[in-house]
Coordinates of C-alpha atoms in Angstrom, one line a residue:
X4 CA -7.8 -27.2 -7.6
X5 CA -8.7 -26.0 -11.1
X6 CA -8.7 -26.8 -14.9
X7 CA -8.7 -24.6 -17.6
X8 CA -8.8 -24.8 -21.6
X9 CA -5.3 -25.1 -22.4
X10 CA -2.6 -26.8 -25.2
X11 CA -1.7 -30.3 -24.1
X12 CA 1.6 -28.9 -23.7
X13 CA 0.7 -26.3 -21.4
X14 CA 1.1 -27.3 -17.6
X15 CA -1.9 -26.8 -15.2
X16 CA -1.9 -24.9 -12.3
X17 CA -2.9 -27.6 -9.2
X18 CA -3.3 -26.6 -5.5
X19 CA -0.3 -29.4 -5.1
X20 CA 1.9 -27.2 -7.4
X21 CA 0.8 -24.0 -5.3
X22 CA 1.6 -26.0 -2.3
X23 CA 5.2 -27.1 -4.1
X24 CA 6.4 -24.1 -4.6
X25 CA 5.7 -22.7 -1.0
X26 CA 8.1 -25.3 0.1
X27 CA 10.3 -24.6 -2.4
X28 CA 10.4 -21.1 -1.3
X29 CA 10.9 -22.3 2.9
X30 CA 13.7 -24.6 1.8
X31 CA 15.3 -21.9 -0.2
X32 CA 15.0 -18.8 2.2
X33 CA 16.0 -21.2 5.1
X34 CA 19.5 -22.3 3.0
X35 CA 20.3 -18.7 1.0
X36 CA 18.7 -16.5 3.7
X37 CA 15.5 -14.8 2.8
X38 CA 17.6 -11.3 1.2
X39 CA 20.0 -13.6 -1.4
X40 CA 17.5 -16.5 -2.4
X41 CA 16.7 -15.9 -6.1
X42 CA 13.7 -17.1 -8.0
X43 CA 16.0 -20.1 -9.5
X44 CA 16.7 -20.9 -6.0
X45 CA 13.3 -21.6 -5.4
X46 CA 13.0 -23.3 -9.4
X47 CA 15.6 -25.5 -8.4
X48 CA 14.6 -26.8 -4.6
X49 CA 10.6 -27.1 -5.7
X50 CA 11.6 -28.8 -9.4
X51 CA 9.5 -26.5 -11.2
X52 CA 9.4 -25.0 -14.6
X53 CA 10.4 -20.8 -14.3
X54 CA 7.1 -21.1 -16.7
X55 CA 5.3 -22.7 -13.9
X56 CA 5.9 -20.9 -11.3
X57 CA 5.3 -17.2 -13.1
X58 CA 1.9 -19.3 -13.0
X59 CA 1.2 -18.5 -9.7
X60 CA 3.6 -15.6 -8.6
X61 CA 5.0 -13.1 -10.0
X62 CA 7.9 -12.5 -8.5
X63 CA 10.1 -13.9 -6.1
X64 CA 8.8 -11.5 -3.1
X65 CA 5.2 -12.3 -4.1
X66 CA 6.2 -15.7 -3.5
X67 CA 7.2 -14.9 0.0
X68 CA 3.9 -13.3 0.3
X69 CA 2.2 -16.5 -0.3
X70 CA 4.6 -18.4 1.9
X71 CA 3.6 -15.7 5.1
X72 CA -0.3 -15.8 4.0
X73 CA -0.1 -19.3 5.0
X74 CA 2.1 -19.1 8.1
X75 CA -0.5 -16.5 9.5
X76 CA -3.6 -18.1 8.7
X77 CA -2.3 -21.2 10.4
X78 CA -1.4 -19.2 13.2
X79 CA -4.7 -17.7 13.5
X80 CA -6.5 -21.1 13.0
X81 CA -4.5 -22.8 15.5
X82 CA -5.1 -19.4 18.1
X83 CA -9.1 -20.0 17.3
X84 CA -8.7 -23.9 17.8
X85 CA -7.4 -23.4 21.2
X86 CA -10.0 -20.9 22.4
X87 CA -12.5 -23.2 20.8
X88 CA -11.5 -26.3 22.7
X89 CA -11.2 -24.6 26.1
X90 CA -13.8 -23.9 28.5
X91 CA -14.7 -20.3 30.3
X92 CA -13.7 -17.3 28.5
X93 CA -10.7 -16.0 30.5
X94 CA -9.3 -19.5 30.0
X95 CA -9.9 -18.9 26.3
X96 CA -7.9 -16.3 26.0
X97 CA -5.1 -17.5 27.3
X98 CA -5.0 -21.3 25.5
X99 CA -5.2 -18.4 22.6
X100 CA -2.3 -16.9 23.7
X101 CA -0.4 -20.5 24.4
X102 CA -1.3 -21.2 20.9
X103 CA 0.2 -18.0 19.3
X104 CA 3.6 -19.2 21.4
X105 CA 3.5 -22.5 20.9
X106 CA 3.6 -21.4 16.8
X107 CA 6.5 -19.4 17.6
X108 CA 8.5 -22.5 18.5
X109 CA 7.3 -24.2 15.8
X110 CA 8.3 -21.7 12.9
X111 CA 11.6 -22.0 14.3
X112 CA 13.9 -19.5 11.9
X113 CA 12.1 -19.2 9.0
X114 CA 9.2 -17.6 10.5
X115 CA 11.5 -15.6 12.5
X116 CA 12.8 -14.7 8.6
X117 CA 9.3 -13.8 7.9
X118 CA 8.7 -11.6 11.0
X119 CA 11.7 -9.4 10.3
X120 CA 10.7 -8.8 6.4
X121 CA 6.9 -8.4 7.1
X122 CA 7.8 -5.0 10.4
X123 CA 9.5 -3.2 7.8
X124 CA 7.1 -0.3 6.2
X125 CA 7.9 -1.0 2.8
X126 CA 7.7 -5.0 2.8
X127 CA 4.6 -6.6 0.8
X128 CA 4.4 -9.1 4.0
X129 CA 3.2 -5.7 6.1
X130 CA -0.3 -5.9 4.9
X131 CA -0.3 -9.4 5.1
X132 CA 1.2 -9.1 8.9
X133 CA -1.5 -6.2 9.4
X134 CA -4.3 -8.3 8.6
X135 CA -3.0 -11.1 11.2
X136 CA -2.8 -8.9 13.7
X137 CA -6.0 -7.5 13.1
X138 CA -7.3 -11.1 13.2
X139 CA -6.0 -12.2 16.7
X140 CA -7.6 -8.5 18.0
X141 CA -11.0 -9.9 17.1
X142 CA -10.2 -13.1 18.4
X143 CA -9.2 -11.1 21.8
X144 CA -12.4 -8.8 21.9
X145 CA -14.6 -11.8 21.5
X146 CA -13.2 -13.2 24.5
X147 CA -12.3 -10.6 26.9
X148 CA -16.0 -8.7 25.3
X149 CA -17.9 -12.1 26.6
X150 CA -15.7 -12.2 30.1
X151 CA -16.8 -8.7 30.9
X152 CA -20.6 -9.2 30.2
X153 CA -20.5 -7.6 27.0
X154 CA -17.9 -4.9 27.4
X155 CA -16.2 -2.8 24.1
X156 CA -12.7 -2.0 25.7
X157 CA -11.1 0.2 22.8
X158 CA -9.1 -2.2 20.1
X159 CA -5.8 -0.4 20.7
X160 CA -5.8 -2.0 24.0
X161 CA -5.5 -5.7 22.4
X162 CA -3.2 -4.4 20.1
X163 CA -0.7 -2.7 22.6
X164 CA -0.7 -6.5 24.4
X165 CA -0.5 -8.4 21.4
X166 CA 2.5 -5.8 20.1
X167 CA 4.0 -6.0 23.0
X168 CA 4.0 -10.1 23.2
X169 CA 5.0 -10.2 19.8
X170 CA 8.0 -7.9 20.3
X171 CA 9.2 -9.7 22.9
X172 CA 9.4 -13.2 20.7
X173 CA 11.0 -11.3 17.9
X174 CA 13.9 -10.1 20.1
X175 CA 14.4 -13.5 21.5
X176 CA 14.2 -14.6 18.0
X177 CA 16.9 -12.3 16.9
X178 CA 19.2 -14.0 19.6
X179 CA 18.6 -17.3 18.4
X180 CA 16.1 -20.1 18.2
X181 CA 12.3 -19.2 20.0
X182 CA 12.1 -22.6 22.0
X183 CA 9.7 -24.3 24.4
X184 CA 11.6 -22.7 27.8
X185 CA 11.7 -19.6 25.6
X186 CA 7.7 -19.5 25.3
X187 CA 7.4 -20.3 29.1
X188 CA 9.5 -17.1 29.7
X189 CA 7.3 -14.7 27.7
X190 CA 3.7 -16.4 29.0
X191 CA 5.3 -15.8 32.7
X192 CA 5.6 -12.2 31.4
X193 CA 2.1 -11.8 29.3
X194 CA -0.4 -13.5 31.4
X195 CA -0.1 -11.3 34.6
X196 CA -0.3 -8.4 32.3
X197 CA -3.9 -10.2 30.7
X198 CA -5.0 -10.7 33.9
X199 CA -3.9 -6.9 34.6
X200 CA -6.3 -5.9 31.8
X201 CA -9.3 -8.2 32.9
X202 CA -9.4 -7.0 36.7
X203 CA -8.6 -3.5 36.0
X204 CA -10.8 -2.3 32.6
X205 CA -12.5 0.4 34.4
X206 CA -9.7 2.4 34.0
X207 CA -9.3 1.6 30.3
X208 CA -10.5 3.2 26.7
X209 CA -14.1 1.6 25.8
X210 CA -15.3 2.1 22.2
X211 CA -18.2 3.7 21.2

């Protein structure tokens, strides 16, 4: 939260306003659809001034931007939680892994909103989504790295996974609501697939 020199008049930015107009702009994607909501939409649901909200964004997809920047880095803290809080490093990675499916349920559809704006090439979320991803890889090679006595598989290997996990929630997402029996369903698929990649790494990519 910050202050600046300013008219009496003028209003001041605060990390609650920030923080008001992200909800704003859930509760407004979630009732218009994230396509047809309009920056009044999100005036009118966060009961901010159009002054105050060219503030902090400026426009109504750089508002959305915001609204996935924190989505992801609350992903990514939860994902690093769980690993933190769990002992041995196989197990590590896969409390990571419950953590990154247990977020899915929990975004419920606006995050699934979010997912299907931030694949496309041209989105502003893609870098955003990029930067995640690239996130949870590091969080991965830490893990398996440390489980394998210091081994460098090649990053593309975590990504594939991760890719392919993700894929599969956003196609069960497309069909409806991601819930807990949902989650189950895609761990049941992905953890015999980590495991795959932990017993059988000889046969993999290492990096340099």
């Amino acid at each position: 939260m910050y202050t600046c020199p300013m008219a009496p008049s003028r209003e001041v930015p605060s990390l609650n306003t920030f923080r008001r107009i992200l909800d704003g702009t859930a509760s407004a994607t979630l009732a218009k659809g994230l396509r047809a909501c309009t920056v009044q939409d999100i005036l009118t649901t966060a009961g901010v001034s159009r002054r105050t909200f060219y503030q902090y964004f400026s426009s109504k997809e750089d508002a959305l931007k915001g609204l996935y920047e924190s989505h992801t880095a609350s992903l990514l803290q939860k994902m690093q939680t769980a690993a933190a809080e769990t002992e041995g490093e196989a197990p590590k990675i896969m409390a990571a892994l419950q953590a990154f499916l247990d977020f899915q349920v929990e975004g419920g559809e606006l995050l699934m909103q979010l997912h299907a704006e931030a694949i496309r090439p041209e989105s502003a979320l893609l870098p955003v989504r990029e930067e995640v991803l690239d996130g949870i890889v590091g969080l991965l090679d830490t893990h398996v790295s440390a489980a394998l006595g210091g081994l460098k598989l090649d990053l593309m290997v975590y990504r594939t996974m991760l890719l392919g996990i993700e894929g599969m929630c956003i196609h069960i997402e497309r069909q409806g609501r991601f819930t807990a029996e949902d989650a189950a369903y895609v761990r049941s698929i992905a953890q015999p697939i980590v495991v795959g990649v932990l017993m059988n790494h000889g046969r993999l990519p290492k990096r340099a």
